[in-house]
Coordinates of C-alpha atoms in Angstrom, one line a residue:
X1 CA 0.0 0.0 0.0
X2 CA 1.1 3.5 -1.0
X3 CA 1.1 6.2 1.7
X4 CA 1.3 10.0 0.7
X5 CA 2.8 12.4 2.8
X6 CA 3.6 15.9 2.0
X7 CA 6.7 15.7 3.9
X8 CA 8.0 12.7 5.3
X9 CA 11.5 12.9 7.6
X10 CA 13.5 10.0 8.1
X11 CA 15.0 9.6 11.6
X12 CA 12.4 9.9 15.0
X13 CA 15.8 11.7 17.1
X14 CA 15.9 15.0 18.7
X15 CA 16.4 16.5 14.5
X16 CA 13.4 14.9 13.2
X17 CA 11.0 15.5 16.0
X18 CA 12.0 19.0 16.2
X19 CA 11.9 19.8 12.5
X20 CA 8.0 17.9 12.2
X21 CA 7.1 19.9 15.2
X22 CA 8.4 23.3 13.7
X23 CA 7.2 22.3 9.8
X24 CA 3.5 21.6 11.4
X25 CA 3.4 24.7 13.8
X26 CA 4.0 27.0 10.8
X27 CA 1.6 25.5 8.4
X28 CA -0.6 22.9 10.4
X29 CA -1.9 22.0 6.7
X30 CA 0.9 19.8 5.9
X31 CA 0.3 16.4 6.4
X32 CA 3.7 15.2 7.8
X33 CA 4.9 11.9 8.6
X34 CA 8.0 10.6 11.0
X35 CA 9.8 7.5 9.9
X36 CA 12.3 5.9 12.5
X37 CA 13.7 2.4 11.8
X38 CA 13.7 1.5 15.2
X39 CA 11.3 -0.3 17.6
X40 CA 11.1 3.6 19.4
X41 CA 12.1 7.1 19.4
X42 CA 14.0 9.5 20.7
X43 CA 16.3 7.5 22.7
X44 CA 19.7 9.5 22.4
X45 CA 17.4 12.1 24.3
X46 CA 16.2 9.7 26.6
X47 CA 19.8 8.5 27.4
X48 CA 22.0 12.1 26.9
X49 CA 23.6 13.6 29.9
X50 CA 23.0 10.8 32.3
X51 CA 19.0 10.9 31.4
X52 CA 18.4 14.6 31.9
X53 CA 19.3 15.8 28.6
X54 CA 21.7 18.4 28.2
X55 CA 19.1 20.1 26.0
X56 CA 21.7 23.6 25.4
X57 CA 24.0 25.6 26.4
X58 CA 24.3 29.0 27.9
X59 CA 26.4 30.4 24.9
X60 CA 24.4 33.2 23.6
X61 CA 26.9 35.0 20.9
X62 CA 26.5 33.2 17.7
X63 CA 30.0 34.1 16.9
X64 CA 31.1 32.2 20.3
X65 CA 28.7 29.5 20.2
X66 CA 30.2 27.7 16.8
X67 CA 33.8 28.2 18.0
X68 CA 32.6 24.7 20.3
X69 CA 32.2 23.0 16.4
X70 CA 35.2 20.9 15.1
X71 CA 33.1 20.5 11.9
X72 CA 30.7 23.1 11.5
X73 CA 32.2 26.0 12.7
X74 CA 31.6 28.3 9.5
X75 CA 28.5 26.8 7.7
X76 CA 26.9 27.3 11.7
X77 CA 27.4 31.2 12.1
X78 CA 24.6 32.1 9.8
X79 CA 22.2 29.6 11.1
X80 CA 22.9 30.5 14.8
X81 CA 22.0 33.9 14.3
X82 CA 18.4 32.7 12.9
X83 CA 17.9 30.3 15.6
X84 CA 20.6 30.0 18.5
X85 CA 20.7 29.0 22.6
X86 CA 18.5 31.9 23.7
X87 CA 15.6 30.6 20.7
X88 CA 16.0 27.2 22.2
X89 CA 15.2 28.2 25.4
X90 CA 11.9 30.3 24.0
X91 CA 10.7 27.5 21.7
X92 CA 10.5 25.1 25.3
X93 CA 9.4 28.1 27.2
X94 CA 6.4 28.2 24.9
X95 CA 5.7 24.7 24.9
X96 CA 6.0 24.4 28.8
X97 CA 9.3 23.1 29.4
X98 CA 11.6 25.3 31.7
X99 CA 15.3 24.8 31.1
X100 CA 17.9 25.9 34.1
X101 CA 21.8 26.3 33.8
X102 CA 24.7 25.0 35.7
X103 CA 27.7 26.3 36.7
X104 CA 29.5 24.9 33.8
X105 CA 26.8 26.6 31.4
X106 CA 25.1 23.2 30.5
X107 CA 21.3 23.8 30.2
X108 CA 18.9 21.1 31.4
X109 CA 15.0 20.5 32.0
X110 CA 14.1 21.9 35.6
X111 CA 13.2 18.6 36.0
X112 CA 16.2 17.0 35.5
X113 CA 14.5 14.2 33.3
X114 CA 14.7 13.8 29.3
X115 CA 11.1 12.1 29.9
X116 CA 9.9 16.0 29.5
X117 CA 11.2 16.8 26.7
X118 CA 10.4 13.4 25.2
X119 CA 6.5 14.2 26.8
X120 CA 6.8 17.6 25.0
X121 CA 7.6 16.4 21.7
X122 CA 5.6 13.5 21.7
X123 CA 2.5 15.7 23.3
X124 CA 3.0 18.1 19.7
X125 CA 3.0 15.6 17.4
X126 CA 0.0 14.2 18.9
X127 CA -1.7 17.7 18.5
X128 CA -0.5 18.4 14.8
X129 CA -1.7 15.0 14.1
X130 CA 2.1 14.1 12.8
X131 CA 2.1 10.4 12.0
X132 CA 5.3 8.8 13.6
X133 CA 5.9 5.4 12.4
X134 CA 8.2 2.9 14.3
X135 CA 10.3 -0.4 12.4
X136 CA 10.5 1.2 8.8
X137 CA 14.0 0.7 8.5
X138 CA 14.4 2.5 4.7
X139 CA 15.1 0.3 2.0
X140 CA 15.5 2.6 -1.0
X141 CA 15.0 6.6 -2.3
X142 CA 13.5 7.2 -5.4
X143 CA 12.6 10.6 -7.3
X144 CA 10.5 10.7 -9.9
X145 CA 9.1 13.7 -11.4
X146 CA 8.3 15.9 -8.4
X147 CA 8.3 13.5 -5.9
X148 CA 10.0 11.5 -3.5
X149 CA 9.1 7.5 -2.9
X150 CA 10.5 5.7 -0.2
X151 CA 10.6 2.4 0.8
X152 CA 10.4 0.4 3.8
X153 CA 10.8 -3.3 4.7
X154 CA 6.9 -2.8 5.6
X155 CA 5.3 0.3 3.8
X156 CA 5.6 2.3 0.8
X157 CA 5.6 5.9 0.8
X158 CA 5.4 9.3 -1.6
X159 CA 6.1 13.0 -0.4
X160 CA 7.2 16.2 -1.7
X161 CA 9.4 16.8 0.3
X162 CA 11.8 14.4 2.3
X163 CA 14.4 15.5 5.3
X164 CA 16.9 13.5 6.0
X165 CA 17.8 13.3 10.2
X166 CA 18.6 9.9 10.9
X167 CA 22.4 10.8 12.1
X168 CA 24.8 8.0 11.6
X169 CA 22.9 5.7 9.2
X170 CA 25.2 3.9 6.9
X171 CA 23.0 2.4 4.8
X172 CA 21.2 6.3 4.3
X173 CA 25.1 7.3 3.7
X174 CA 25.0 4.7 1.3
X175 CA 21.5 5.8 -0.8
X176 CA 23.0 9.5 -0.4
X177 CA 25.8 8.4 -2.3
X178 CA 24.0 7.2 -4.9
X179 CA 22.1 10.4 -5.6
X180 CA 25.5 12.1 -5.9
X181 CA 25.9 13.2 -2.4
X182 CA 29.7 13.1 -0.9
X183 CA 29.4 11.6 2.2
X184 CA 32.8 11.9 4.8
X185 CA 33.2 8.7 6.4
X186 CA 32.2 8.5 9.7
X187 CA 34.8 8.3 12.9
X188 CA 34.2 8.4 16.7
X189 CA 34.6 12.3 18.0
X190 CA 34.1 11.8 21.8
X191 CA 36.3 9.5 23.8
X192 CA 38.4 8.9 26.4
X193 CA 41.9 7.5 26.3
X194 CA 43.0 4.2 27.7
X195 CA 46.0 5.0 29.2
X196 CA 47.7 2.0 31.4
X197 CA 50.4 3.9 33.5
X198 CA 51.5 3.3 37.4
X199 CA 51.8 6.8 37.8
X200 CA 48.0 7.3 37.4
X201 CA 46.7 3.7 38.1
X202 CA 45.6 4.1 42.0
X203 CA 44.0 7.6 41.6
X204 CA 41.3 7.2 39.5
X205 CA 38.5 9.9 40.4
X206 CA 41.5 12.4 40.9
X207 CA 40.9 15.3 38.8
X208 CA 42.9 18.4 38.1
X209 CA 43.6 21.3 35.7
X210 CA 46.0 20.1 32.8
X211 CA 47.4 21.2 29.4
X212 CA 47.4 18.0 27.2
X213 CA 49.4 17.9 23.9
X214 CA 49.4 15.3 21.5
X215 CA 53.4 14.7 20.3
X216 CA 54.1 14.8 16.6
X217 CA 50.9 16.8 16.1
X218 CA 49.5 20.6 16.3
X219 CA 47.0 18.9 18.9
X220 CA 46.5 20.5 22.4
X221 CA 43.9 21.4 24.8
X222 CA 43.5 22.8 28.3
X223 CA 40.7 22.2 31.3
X224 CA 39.8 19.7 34.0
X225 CA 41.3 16.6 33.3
X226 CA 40.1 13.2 34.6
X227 CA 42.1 9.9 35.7
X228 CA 40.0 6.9 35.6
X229 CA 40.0 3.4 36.0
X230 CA 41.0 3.4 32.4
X231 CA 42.7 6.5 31.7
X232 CA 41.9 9.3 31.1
X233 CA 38.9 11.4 30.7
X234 CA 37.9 15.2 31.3
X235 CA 37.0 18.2 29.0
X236 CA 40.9 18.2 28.4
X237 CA 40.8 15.4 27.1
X238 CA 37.3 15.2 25.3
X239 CA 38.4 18.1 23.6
X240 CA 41.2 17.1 22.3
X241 CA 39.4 13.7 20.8
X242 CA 36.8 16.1 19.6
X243 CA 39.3 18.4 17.6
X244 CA 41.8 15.7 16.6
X245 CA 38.9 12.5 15.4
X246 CA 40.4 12.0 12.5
X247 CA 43.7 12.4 13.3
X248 CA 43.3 10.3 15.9
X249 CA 41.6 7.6 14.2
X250 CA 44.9 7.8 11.5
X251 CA 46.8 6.8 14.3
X252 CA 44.8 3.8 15.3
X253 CA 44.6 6.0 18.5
X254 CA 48.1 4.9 19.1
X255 CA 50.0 8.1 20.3
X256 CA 51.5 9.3 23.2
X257 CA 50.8 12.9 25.0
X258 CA 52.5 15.7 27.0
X259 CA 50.9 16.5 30.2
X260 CA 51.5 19.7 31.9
X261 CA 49.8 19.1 35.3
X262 CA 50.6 22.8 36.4
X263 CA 48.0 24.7 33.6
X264 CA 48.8 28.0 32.5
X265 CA 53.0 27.8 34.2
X266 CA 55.3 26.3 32.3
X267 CA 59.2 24.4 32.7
X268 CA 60.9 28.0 33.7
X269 CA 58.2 29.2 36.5
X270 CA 57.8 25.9 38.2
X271 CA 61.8 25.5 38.3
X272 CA 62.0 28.5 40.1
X273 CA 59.1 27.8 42.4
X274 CA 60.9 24.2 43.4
X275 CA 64.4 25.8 44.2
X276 CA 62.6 28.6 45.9
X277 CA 61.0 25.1 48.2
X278 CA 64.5 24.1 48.3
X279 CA 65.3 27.0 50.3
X280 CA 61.9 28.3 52.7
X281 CA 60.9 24.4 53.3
X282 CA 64.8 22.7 53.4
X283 CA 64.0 20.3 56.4
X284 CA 60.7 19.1 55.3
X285 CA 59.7 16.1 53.8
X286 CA 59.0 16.9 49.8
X287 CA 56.2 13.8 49.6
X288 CA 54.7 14.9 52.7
X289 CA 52.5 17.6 51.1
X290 CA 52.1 19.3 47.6
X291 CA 53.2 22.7 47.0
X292 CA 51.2 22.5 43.9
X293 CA 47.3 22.9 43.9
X294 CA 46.5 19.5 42.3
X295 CA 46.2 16.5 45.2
X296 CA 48.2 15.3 47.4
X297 CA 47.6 11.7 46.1
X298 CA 49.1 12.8 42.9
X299 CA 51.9 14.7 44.0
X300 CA 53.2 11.7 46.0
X301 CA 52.8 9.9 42.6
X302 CA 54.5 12.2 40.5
X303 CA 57.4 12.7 43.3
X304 CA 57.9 9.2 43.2
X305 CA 58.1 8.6 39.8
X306 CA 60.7 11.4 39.9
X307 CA 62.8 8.8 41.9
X308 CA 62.3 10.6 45.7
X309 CA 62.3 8.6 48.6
X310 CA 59.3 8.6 51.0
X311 CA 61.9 10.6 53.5
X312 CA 63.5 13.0 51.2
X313 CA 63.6 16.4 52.5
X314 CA 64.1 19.6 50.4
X315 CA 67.1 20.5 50.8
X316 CA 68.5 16.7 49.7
X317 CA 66.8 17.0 46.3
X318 CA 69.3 16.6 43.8
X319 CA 70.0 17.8 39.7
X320 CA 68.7 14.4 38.4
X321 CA 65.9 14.4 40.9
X322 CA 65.0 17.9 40.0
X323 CA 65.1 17.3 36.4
X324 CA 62.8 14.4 36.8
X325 CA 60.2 16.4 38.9
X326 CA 60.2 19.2 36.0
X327 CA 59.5 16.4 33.2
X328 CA 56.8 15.0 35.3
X329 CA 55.1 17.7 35.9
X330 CA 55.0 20.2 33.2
X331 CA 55.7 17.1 30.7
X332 CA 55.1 14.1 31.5
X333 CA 54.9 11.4 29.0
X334 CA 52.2 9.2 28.4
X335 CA 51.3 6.5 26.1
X336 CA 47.7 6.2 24.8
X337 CA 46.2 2.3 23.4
X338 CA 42.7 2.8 22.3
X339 CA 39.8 4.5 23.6
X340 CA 36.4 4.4 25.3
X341 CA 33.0 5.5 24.7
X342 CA 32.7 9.0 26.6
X343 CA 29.9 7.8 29.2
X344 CA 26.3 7.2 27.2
X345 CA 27.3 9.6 24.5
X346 CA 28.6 8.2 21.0
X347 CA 29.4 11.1 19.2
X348 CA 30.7 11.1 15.4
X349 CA 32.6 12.9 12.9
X350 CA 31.4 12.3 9.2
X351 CA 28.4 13.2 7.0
X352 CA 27.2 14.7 4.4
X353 CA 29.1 17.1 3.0
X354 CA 28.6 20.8 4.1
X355 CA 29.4 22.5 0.7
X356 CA 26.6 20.4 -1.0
X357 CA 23.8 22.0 1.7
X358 CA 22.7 25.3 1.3
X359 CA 22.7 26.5 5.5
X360 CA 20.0 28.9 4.9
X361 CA 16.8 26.2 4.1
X362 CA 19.1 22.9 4.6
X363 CA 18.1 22.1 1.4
X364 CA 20.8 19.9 -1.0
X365 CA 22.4 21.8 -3.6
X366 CA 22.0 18.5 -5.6
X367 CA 18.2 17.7 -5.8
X368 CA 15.1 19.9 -4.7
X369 CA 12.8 19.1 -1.7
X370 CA 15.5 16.9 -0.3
X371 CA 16.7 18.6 3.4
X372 CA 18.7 17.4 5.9
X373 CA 18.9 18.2 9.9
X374 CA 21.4 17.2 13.0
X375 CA 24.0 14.6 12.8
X376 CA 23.5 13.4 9.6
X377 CA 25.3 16.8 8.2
X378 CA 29.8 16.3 8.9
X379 CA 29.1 18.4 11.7
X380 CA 29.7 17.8 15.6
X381 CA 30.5 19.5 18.8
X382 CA 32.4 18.8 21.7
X383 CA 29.9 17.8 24.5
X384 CA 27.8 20.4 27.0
X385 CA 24.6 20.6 24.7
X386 CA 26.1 21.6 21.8
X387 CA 25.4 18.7 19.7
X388 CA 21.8 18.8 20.8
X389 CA 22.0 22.7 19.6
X390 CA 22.8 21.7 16.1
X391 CA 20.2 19.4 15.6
X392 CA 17.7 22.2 17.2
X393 CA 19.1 24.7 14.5
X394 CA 19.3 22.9 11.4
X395 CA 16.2 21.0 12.0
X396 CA 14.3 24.3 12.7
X397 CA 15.7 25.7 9.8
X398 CA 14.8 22.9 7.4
X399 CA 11.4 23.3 8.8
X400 CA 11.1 27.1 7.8
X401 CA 11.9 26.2 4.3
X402 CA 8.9 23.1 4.6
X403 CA 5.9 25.7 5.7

């Protein structure tokens, strides 16, 4: 049986919802229609910052916001001026749903739960009468004359116009590809590094502020930085994984790093500061408490890695000792072997590419009424919201160009 649609979107995640929702509140004529392959929807909402959804982020300068985007960063500014943070935060307003910030700047439901913003969305399509259809994994695009026919393993279906916002779908990749779409291959952008080490291996849950560099590469980054059971982890970290995916994935994620556990001094200050200890704390034990503001726990780490004894005092700290304490901790050397999943969140670089999408309707360049929204575009974000952001803007901007 043949079902006509005037716009049908492929892909029930936070992109397609948002973009039916959008399309139907401008012109609540269209007869719209919500595809998802799956058995149910939304469920990288349901899952995304520990189930409370990390809906935005308190970034309000277009010109700031997109500086978060790897991939992205240009083709965004125009479209985060039409709809950026501060129109998220409306467009829930309006529907019911108070967000609040955190200190970091991440924006969540009031309620802490993605079930609202699941309820909201599923509570709109329900009043714009927008059919969404679970287990219709797409088999096939076709376009013939004006129109679009899709098929599913189930159902057979015709629109006008068709979004694409089903993120990481190879086999959609695939069918893109085949309608002359260059797609960028897809590689994981969020992760942590598996880093076996006994400098690091009994303090995991020890954080502190780092500068991480990635040797033989341009590669560095700066923030809170994580040790964990298997590494490390930490925005230091997860930006560095963000901005350096695919060189990262060249290496097999086989590389080592610089870490610079003092942030913002480098080899030159902290010398001074550690013959200034040699002198004002001479008699003192040099594991027995950290000068430094990191924790103890690592200090006495780092210290003995440096080759001092637990009853080493100051003023006994030798050239080869104090050469070893400088490596360690404005450089020490670490070797990464593979990586892990940030948390829930599975994050990729790859996608259509941008040049063939015109950013001010999402429309392709290479065949009318086809649009795409969120993470199916070679666009991602390091995490606090921002991924969510993109699929809020590009889907609301596809849906502009549907009413």
């Amino acid at each position: 049986m043949m079902h006509r649609f005037d716009v049908i979107i492929v892909g029930g995640g936070a992109a397609g919802f948002f973009c039916a929702i959008n399309a139907a509140q401008k012109n609540p004529k269209l007869k719209i229609a919500i595809l998802e392959r799956g058995s149910s929807v939304l469920e990288k909402v349901r899952i995304s910052g520990g189930g409370r959804c990390n809906v935005t982020h308190s970034c309000f300068i277009a010109n700031d916001l997109v500086k978060f985007y790897p991939r992205g960063e240009k083709e965004l500014r125009g479209p985060f001026h039409t709809f950026g943070a501060n129109d998220t935060i409306e467009w829930f307003k309006n529907q019911g749903v108070a967000l609040k910030t955190e200190a970091d700047g991440r924006m969540f439901p009031t309620t802490d739960s993605s079930q609202t913003i699941i309820d909201c969305f599923i509570s709109a399509t329900a009043k714009y009468n927008i059919q969404v259809l679970t287990a219709q994994s797409v088999q096939s695009l076709f376009k013939k004359d004006d129109l679009w026919k899709v098929e599913t393993k189930n159902d057979q279906f015709i629109c006008e116009k068709l979004v694409i916002a089903a993120g990481s779908n190879p086999k959609l990749w695939q069918m893109l590809e085949e309608f002359d779409h260059t797609v960028v291959p897809a590689v994981p952008s969020l992760f942590t590094f598996n880093i076996k080490d006994s400098r690091i291996r009994e303090l995991p849950g020890i954080a502190s502020e780092a500068e991480v560099k990635v040797l033989g590469t341009k590669l560095s980054s700066s923030g809170p930085l994580l040790i964990t059971h298997w590494g490390m982890s930490g925005p230091a970290i997860l930006k560095l994984s963000a901005w350096g995916a695919r060189i990262l994935a060249e290496k097999n994620y086989q590389f080592k790093i610089h870490v610079n556990w003092l942030a913002g001094q480098d080899r030159e200050e902290v010398e001074k500061i550690i013959m200034g200890l040699k002198l004002s704390n001479a008699k003192k034990n040099i594991r027995s408490h950290s000068p430094f503001p990191f924790p103890g726990r690592l200090w006495d780490s780092l210290t003995e890695a440096s080759g001092i004894a637990a009853d080493c005092k100051w003023a006994d700290l030798n050239k080869k000792q104090t050469t070893a304490l400088l490596n360690e901790l404005t450089s020490g050397e670490y070797q990464v072997n593979g990586k892990s999943t940030f948390k829930e969140e599975f994050v990729t670089a790859g996608g259509v590419n941008l040049k063939e999408v015109n950013f001010k309707t999402m429309e392709s360049k290479k065949h009318e009424n086809l649009y795409f929204a969120g993470e199916i575009l070679n666009i991602d974000a390091i995490t606090g919201g921002f991924n969510f952001q993109n699929a809020w803007t590009t889907a609301f901007i596809a849906a502009n160009a549907l009413a």
